[in-house]
Amino acid sequence: MRMYIAITAVAAVLAANLWLFQLEDPARRNAINAEATALNLGLLPPDQGVTLALVEHGRDVAPHVVLVTETTQTGISGIDLTRTGLTTQSDYFEALVEVGLERLTALAIAAKNRRAELPLVQVSFQDLRPAAGTSTRTVASGTNFPEHLEETHAQSVFNFPKFGPATPPITTVAITPEELLDYEVEICARFDRDIETVADFDKAQKGFFLCGDFSDRAVLTRLVDPDNFDVGTGFSDAKSGPDRFPSGGLFVVPRDWQAFVNAERLVTEVNGETRQDTRAGDMILSFRDLVEKVLADTERPRFLYKSEYWHLIEGKKIARGQVLMSGTAEGVIFMPPNLRQILRGVARYLTHGDVVRGRDPYQSVVTSFITEERQSGRYLQPNDLVTHKSSRMGLIKATVLQNEVPEVWSAVSQGSK
């Protein structure tokens, strides 16, 4: 009997070792519900709203405001409102006021019917400035789509501050070998006034544009509280930086913002393969709901970023020009550790000396998980091309570059905490 028990025990240990360390893990990929038809870049019909863009004309020259009348795979056609003397402004909302919504609508309708009153210009996406503007402090939203909330094991929608300037539609994102770089496609909004109350939001003119959100899941996994994402720890550190916020170049001002958002389709492709595909209307909290939630979280600086605590917003308001992000849908690369990964981490903690050195067992398991994820090659790699597309807000193309030395970026200039 003792021999039988001993043999059984040895067999069990060998089987456990085989299951934990020898057998390959199945390919890990979050499922998506992609639509059957391919997404075609389009434009909001002029009777439903106007689409504007800022065209780069050199470092020492103010950008020109263009009324967009057509989009293609490579750029836009439209009326250069600056060159034709219709506006002297380089702010979307100010140009809208100066020219007038009805005048812009009439110009766009005439161009659509091939009876353009003014000459059209063709502009590459490469020459468009980011529709996100120049603000470097963004209000981000997490797990605001049902499937993404489920795939990340989150508890509810939450917000956090994201630091860093927006980059243009055709851009790059640099990574180091230590990072686990992930993508997110989102719809973003800006307003023509400070938003201090929900009533301000209701009265405000709203502009929408496509945006992306790159994350280092290694940093996030190390810092996040897995039992309470709303604490905010880890998200600002993982998602902030000089190239983590790509912005589309089309700024859409719809007459009916809710109808526009509900119908807008958002897609992410990596090297031509569809990874995300959703309708913005699937958001759990609408932009109005998000504003209400943000304005209710202004009392204390509770969001940790670079070892200091920050307020979600400054001055208890979403400032004019500040960006509000929607959150992303299902299909990101990140997946929480599975049972085998957790048990392997525990086994390494017990056998590789971490327990003797007094290391925290949780962080030891986290380190094991991050190492495995890095070795899997699942995350974005140098030379990958990430393409975010939308049905009526244009596109973003970001090429991943290798950066051996982490870039130091400070949020000191971002204002009060």
Coordinates of C-alpha atoms in Angstrom, one line a residue:
M1 CA 0.0 0.0 0.0
R2 CA 2.8 2.4 0.9
M3 CA 4.5 1.7 -2.4
Y4 CA 1.2 2.3 -4.3
I5 CA 0.7 5.6 -2.4
A6 CA 4.3 6.6 -3.2
I7 CA 4.0 5.8 -6.9
T8 CA 0.7 7.6 -7.0
A9 CA 2.2 10.7 -5.4
V10 CA 5.1 10.7 -7.8
A11 CA 2.8 10.3 -10.7
A12 CA 0.6 13.2 -9.4
V13 CA 3.7 15.4 -9.1
L14 CA 4.9 14.6 -12.6
A15 CA 1.4 15.1 -14.0
A16 CA 1.1 18.5 -12.2
N17 CA 4.6 19.4 -13.5
L18 CA 3.6 18.4 -17.0
W19 CA 0.3 20.4 -16.8
L20 CA 1.9 23.4 -15.3
F21 CA 5.2 23.7 -17.2
Q22 CA 5.5 21.3 -20.1
L23 CA 2.2 21.5 -21.9
E24 CA 1.7 24.6 -24.1
D25 CA -1.0 27.0 -23.2
P26 CA -3.7 27.4 -25.8
A27 CA -3.6 30.6 -27.8
R28 CA -5.1 33.4 -25.8
R29 CA -7.3 35.9 -27.6
N30 CA -10.3 37.9 -26.5
A31 CA -13.3 37.1 -28.7
I32 CA -15.0 39.9 -30.7
N33 CA -18.4 40.3 -32.3
A34 CA -17.3 41.7 -35.7
E35 CA -19.9 43.0 -38.1
A36 CA -20.3 41.0 -41.4
T37 CA -19.6 44.0 -43.7
A38 CA -16.3 45.8 -44.0
L39 CA -16.2 49.3 -42.6
N40 CA -16.0 52.0 -45.3
L41 CA -14.8 55.5 -44.4
G42 CA -17.6 57.9 -44.8
L43 CA -18.8 61.3 -43.7
L44 CA -21.7 62.6 -41.6
P45 CA -24.3 64.0 -44.1
P46 CA -24.2 67.8 -44.1
D47 CA -27.8 68.1 -43.1
Q48 CA -26.9 66.1 -39.9
G49 CA -23.8 68.2 -39.0
V50 CA -20.5 69.5 -40.2
T51 CA -17.0 68.0 -40.2
L52 CA -13.9 70.2 -39.8
A53 CA -10.2 69.6 -39.9
L54 CA -7.1 71.6 -39.2
V55 CA -4.4 71.4 -41.9
E56 CA -0.8 71.8 -41.0
H57 CA 1.0 74.6 -42.8
G58 CA 4.4 74.6 -41.1
R59 CA 5.7 75.4 -37.6
D60 CA 5.4 79.2 -37.9
V61 CA 2.1 79.3 -39.7
A62 CA -1.3 78.9 -38.1
P63 CA -3.2 75.8 -39.4
H64 CA -6.0 76.3 -41.9
V65 CA -9.5 75.2 -41.1
V66 CA -11.1 73.0 -43.7
L67 CA -14.7 72.1 -44.1
V68 CA -14.5 68.4 -45.0
T69 CA -16.7 67.4 -47.8
E70 CA -15.4 63.9 -48.7
T71 CA -13.1 61.3 -47.2
T72 CA -10.9 58.6 -48.9
Q73 CA -8.5 55.9 -47.6
T74 CA -5.7 58.4 -47.7
G75 CA -7.1 61.8 -46.9
I76 CA -9.9 64.3 -47.3
S77 CA -11.4 66.8 -49.8
G78 CA -12.9 70.0 -48.6
I79 CA -13.1 73.8 -48.6
D80 CA -10.2 75.7 -47.1
L81 CA -12.2 78.2 -45.0
T82 CA -9.0 80.1 -44.0
R83 CA -7.7 80.5 -47.5
T84 CA -11.1 81.6 -48.8
G85 CA -11.3 84.3 -46.1
L86 CA -14.4 82.8 -44.4
T87 CA -12.6 82.5 -41.0
T88 CA -9.6 83.9 -39.3
Q89 CA -9.9 81.4 -36.4
S90 CA -7.9 78.2 -35.9
D91 CA -10.2 76.9 -33.2
Y92 CA -13.0 74.6 -34.4
F93 CA -15.7 76.1 -32.2
E94 CA -14.7 79.7 -32.9
A95 CA -14.6 79.0 -36.7
L96 CA -18.0 77.4 -36.4
V97 CA -19.4 80.6 -34.8
E98 CA -17.6 82.9 -37.2
V99 CA -18.8 81.2 -40.4
G100 CA -22.1 80.0 -39.0
L101 CA -23.5 76.5 -39.0
E102 CA -26.1 77.2 -41.7
R103 CA -23.5 78.7 -44.0
L104 CA -21.2 75.7 -43.5
T105 CA -24.1 73.3 -44.1
A106 CA -25.0 75.0 -47.4
L107 CA -21.4 74.9 -48.6
A108 CA -21.1 71.2 -47.7
I109 CA -24.5 70.3 -49.4
A110 CA -23.4 72.2 -52.6
A111 CA -20.1 70.3 -52.6
K112 CA -21.8 67.0 -52.1
N113 CA -24.1 67.7 -55.1
R114 CA -21.0 68.6 -57.2
R115 CA -21.9 72.3 -57.3
A116 CA -19.3 73.6 -54.9
E117 CA -19.4 77.3 -54.5
L118 CA -15.7 77.5 -53.6
P119 CA -12.7 75.5 -54.8
L120 CA -11.9 72.2 -53.1
V121 CA -8.6 71.1 -51.8
Q122 CA -7.3 67.6 -51.3
V123 CA -5.3 66.9 -48.1
S124 CA -3.6 63.8 -46.8
F125 CA -4.3 62.4 -43.4
Q126 CA -0.6 62.9 -42.8
D127 CA -1.1 66.7 -42.9
L128 CA -3.9 66.9 -40.4
R129 CA -3.5 68.1 -36.9
P130 CA -5.0 66.0 -34.1
A131 CA -8.6 66.9 -33.5
A132 CA -7.9 66.4 -29.8
G133 CA -6.3 69.8 -29.7
T134 CA -3.4 70.9 -27.4
S135 CA -4.7 69.9 -24.0
T136 CA -2.3 67.5 -22.2
R137 CA -4.6 66.3 -19.5
T138 CA -7.4 64.1 -20.6
V139 CA -10.4 62.5 -18.7
A140 CA -10.2 58.8 -19.5
S141 CA -12.9 56.2 -19.0
G142 CA -12.5 52.5 -18.2
T143 CA -14.6 49.4 -18.9
N144 CA -17.5 51.4 -20.3
F145 CA -18.5 48.7 -22.8
P146 CA -20.2 45.6 -21.4
E147 CA -18.0 43.0 -23.1
H148 CA -14.8 44.8 -22.2
L149 CA -16.0 45.1 -18.6
E150 CA -16.5 41.3 -18.6
E151 CA -13.2 40.3 -20.3
T152 CA -11.2 42.4 -17.8
H153 CA -13.1 41.2 -14.8
A154 CA -13.9 44.8 -13.8
Q155 CA -16.7 45.7 -11.5
S156 CA -18.0 49.0 -13.0
V157 CA -17.2 52.0 -15.2
F158 CA -14.5 54.2 -13.7
N159 CA -12.5 57.3 -14.7
F160 CA -8.9 58.4 -14.3
P161 CA -6.7 61.3 -15.6
K162 CA -4.5 60.5 -18.6
F163 CA -1.4 62.8 -19.2
G164 CA 0.3 63.5 -22.5
P165 CA -0.2 65.4 -25.7
A166 CA -2.3 64.1 -28.6
T167 CA -0.4 62.9 -31.7
P168 CA -1.7 63.2 -35.2
P169 CA -3.6 60.7 -37.3
I170 CA -0.5 59.2 -38.9
T171 CA 1.9 58.6 -36.1
T172 CA 4.3 56.3 -34.2
V173 CA 4.4 54.8 -30.8
A174 CA 7.7 53.7 -29.2
I175 CA 8.0 50.7 -26.9
T176 CA 10.8 49.1 -24.9
P177 CA 11.4 45.4 -24.5
E178 CA 10.0 45.5 -21.0
E179 CA 6.6 46.7 -22.0
L180 CA 3.4 44.9 -22.9
L181 CA 1.9 47.4 -25.3
D182 CA -1.8 47.2 -25.9
Y183 CA -4.3 49.2 -28.0
E184 CA -7.8 50.7 -27.5
V185 CA -10.0 52.5 -30.0
E186 CA -12.4 55.1 -28.6
I187 CA -14.7 58.0 -29.5
C188 CA -13.7 61.2 -27.8
A189 CA -15.5 64.5 -27.2
R190 CA -14.6 68.2 -26.6
F191 CA -16.9 71.1 -25.7
D192 CA -17.2 74.8 -26.5
R193 CA -17.2 75.8 -22.9
D194 CA -16.2 74.8 -19.4
I195 CA -18.4 72.0 -18.1
E196 CA -19.1 72.6 -14.4
T197 CA -22.6 71.1 -14.3
V198 CA -24.6 68.7 -16.4
A199 CA -26.7 71.7 -17.5
D200 CA -23.5 73.1 -19.0
F201 CA -23.1 69.8 -21.0
D202 CA -26.6 70.0 -22.3
K203 CA -26.1 73.6 -23.5
A204 CA -22.6 73.0 -25.0
Q205 CA -21.7 72.6 -28.6
K206 CA -20.1 69.2 -28.8
G207 CA -17.4 67.9 -31.2
F208 CA -16.5 64.3 -31.6
F209 CA -13.4 62.6 -33.0
L210 CA -11.6 59.2 -33.2
C211 CA -8.9 58.5 -30.7
G212 CA -6.7 55.7 -29.5
D213 CA -5.3 54.8 -26.1
F214 CA -2.0 52.8 -25.9
S215 CA -1.3 51.1 -22.6
D216 CA 1.6 49.3 -21.0
R217 CA -0.1 46.3 -19.4
A218 CA 3.0 45.4 -17.5
V219 CA 2.9 48.6 -15.5
L220 CA -0.8 48.3 -15.1
T221 CA -0.6 44.7 -13.9
R222 CA 2.0 45.6 -11.3
L223 CA 0.2 48.6 -9.9
V224 CA -3.6 48.0 -10.3
D225 CA -5.8 46.9 -7.5
P226 CA -7.6 43.9 -9.2
D227 CA -10.4 44.1 -6.7
N228 CA -11.2 47.8 -7.2
F229 CA -10.3 49.4 -10.5
D230 CA -12.1 52.6 -9.3
V231 CA -9.2 53.3 -6.9
G232 CA -7.4 54.4 -10.1
T233 CA -4.0 53.0 -9.2
G234 CA -1.9 52.1 -12.2
F235 CA -4.0 53.4 -15.1
S236 CA -2.5 56.9 -15.3
D237 CA 1.0 55.4 -15.2
A238 CA 0.3 52.8 -17.8
K239 CA -1.5 55.0 -20.2
S240 CA 0.3 58.4 -20.1
G241 CA 3.2 59.6 -22.1
P242 CA 4.2 61.5 -25.2
D243 CA 2.9 59.0 -27.8
R244 CA 0.1 57.1 -26.0
F245 CA -2.8 59.3 -27.2
P246 CA -3.2 59.2 -31.0
S247 CA -6.0 61.4 -32.4
G248 CA -7.9 61.4 -35.6
G249 CA -8.0 64.5 -37.7
L250 CA -11.7 64.9 -38.3
F251 CA -13.8 67.0 -35.9
V252 CA -17.5 66.2 -36.2
V253 CA -20.1 68.6 -34.8
P254 CA -23.5 66.7 -35.2
R255 CA -26.8 68.4 -34.8
D256 CA -28.1 65.4 -32.8
W257 CA -25.1 64.2 -30.8
Q258 CA -26.8 61.1 -29.3
A259 CA -27.9 59.8 -32.7
F260 CA -24.4 60.3 -34.1
V261 CA -22.7 58.5 -31.2
N262 CA -25.2 55.7 -31.1
A263 CA -24.6 54.9 -34.8
E264 CA -20.8 55.4 -35.0
R265 CA -18.8 52.3 -35.7
L266 CA -15.2 51.8 -34.4
V267 CA -12.7 49.3 -35.6
T268 CA -9.1 48.4 -34.7
E269 CA -6.9 46.4 -37.1
V270 CA -3.4 45.2 -36.3
N271 CA -1.4 44.5 -39.5
G272 CA -4.8 44.3 -41.4
E273 CA -6.4 41.8 -38.9
T274 CA -9.6 43.0 -37.2
R275 CA -9.2 43.1 -33.4
Q276 CA -12.0 45.4 -32.3
D277 CA -15.4 46.2 -33.9
T278 CA -18.2 47.9 -32.1
R279 CA -20.8 50.7 -32.2
A280 CA -20.2 53.6 -29.8
G281 CA -23.9 53.3 -28.8
D282 CA -23.0 50.2 -26.9
M283 CA -21.4 52.3 -24.1
I284 CA -22.7 51.6 -20.6
L285 CA -22.6 55.3 -19.7
S286 CA -23.4 57.9 -22.3
F287 CA -21.2 61.0 -22.6
R288 CA -23.8 62.8 -20.5
D289 CA -23.6 60.1 -17.9
L290 CA -19.8 60.2 -17.9
V291 CA -19.9 64.0 -17.4
E292 CA -22.1 63.5 -14.4
K293 CA -19.9 60.8 -13.0
V294 CA -16.7 62.9 -13.5
L295 CA -18.2 66.1 -11.9
A296 CA -19.1 64.0 -8.8
D297 CA -15.5 63.0 -8.3
T298 CA -13.7 66.3 -7.7
E299 CA -13.1 66.6 -4.0
R300 CA -9.8 65.0 -3.4
P301 CA -6.6 64.1 -5.3
R302 CA -7.0 60.3 -5.3
F303 CA -5.4 59.3 -8.6
L304 CA -1.8 58.1 -8.3
Y305 CA 0.6 59.1 -11.1
K306 CA 4.4 59.1 -10.8
S307 CA 4.2 58.6 -7.1
E308 CA 2.0 61.7 -6.5
Y309 CA -1.8 62.0 -6.1
W310 CA -3.8 64.1 -8.6
H311 CA -7.4 65.3 -9.0
L312 CA -9.4 63.8 -11.8
I313 CA -10.1 67.3 -13.2
E314 CA -8.8 70.7 -12.2
G315 CA -10.9 73.4 -10.7
K316 CA -14.0 71.1 -10.4
K317 CA -14.7 71.4 -14.1
I318 CA -14.0 69.8 -17.5
A319 CA -12.2 72.7 -19.1
R320 CA -13.0 74.0 -22.5
G321 CA -10.9 72.0 -25.0
Q322 CA -10.2 69.2 -22.6
V323 CA -10.9 65.8 -24.0
L324 CA -13.4 63.3 -22.5
M325 CA -12.7 59.7 -23.6
S326 CA -15.5 57.0 -23.9
G327 CA -13.6 53.9 -23.0
T328 CA -13.1 51.0 -25.4
A329 CA -14.9 47.9 -26.4
E330 CA -14.0 44.2 -26.4
G331 CA -11.0 42.8 -28.2
V332 CA -8.0 44.3 -26.5
I333 CA -4.9 42.1 -26.1
F334 CA -4.9 42.0 -22.3
M335 CA -6.4 39.0 -20.5
P336 CA -6.3 38.4 -16.8
P337 CA -4.0 35.5 -15.7
N338 CA -5.6 32.0 -16.0
L339 CA -5.4 29.3 -13.4
R340 CA -2.3 27.7 -14.8
Q341 CA -0.4 31.0 -14.9
I342 CA -1.3 31.7 -11.3
L343 CA -0.2 28.2 -10.1
R344 CA 3.0 28.4 -12.1
G345 CA 3.7 31.8 -10.4
V346 CA 3.1 30.2 -7.0
A347 CA 5.3 27.3 -7.9
R348 CA 8.1 29.6 -8.9
Y349 CA 7.7 31.7 -5.8
L350 CA 8.2 28.5 -3.7
T351 CA 11.1 27.0 -5.7
H352 CA 13.0 30.0 -7.2
G353 CA 14.1 31.6 -3.9
D354 CA 11.5 34.4 -3.7
V355 CA 10.0 32.9 -0.6
V356 CA 13.4 32.8 1.1
R357 CA 14.2 36.4 0.1
G358 CA 10.9 37.5 1.7
R359 CA 9.4 38.8 -1.5
D360 CA 5.7 39.6 -1.6
P361 CA 4.0 36.5 -3.0
Y362 CA 1.4 38.5 -4.9
Q363 CA 4.1 40.5 -6.7
S364 CA 6.1 37.4 -7.4
V365 CA 3.1 35.8 -9.1
V366 CA 2.5 39.1 -11.0
T367 CA 6.2 39.1 -12.2
S368 CA 5.8 35.5 -13.4
F369 CA 2.7 36.4 -15.3
I370 CA 4.3 39.4 -17.0
T371 CA 7.3 37.4 -18.0
E372 CA 5.2 34.8 -19.6
E373 CA 3.0 37.4 -21.4
R374 CA 6.2 39.1 -22.7
Q375 CA 7.6 35.8 -24.0
S376 CA 4.3 34.9 -25.7
G377 CA 4.7 37.7 -28.3
R378 CA 0.9 38.4 -28.0
Y379 CA 1.4 42.1 -27.4
L380 CA 2.3 44.8 -30.0
Q381 CA 5.7 44.3 -31.5
P382 CA 8.1 46.6 -33.4
N383 CA 6.9 47.3 -37.0
D384 CA 3.3 46.4 -36.2
L385 CA 0.8 48.8 -37.7
V386 CA -2.2 49.6 -35.6
T387 CA -5.1 51.1 -37.6
H388 CA -8.2 52.6 -35.9
K389 CA -11.1 53.4 -38.2
S390 CA -14.5 54.8 -37.8
S391 CA -17.5 55.2 -40.0
R392 CA -17.6 59.0 -40.0
M393 CA -14.6 60.2 -38.1
G394 CA -11.7 59.1 -40.3
L395 CA -8.8 56.9 -39.3
I396 CA -5.6 56.7 -37.2
K397 CA -2.5 54.8 -38.2
A398 CA 0.2 54.2 -35.6
T399 CA 3.4 52.3 -36.4
V400 CA 5.2 50.6 -33.4
L401 CA 8.8 51.5 -33.1
Q402 CA 11.5 49.9 -30.9
N403 CA 13.0 52.2 -28.2
E404 CA 15.6 50.5 -26.1
V405 CA 15.8 53.3 -23.5
P406 CA 12.5 54.3 -21.8
E407 CA 11.6 57.9 -22.5
V408 CA 11.4 60.1 -19.5
W409 CA 8.3 62.2 -19.5
S410 CA 7.1 64.4 -16.7
A411 CA 3.6 65.7 -15.9
V412 CA 4.9 68.6 -13.9
S413 CA 3.7 71.0 -16.5
Q414 CA 0.2 69.7 -16.5
G415 CA -1.1 72.0 -13.8
S416 CA -2.4 71.4 -10.3
K417 CA -2.8 68.0 -8.9

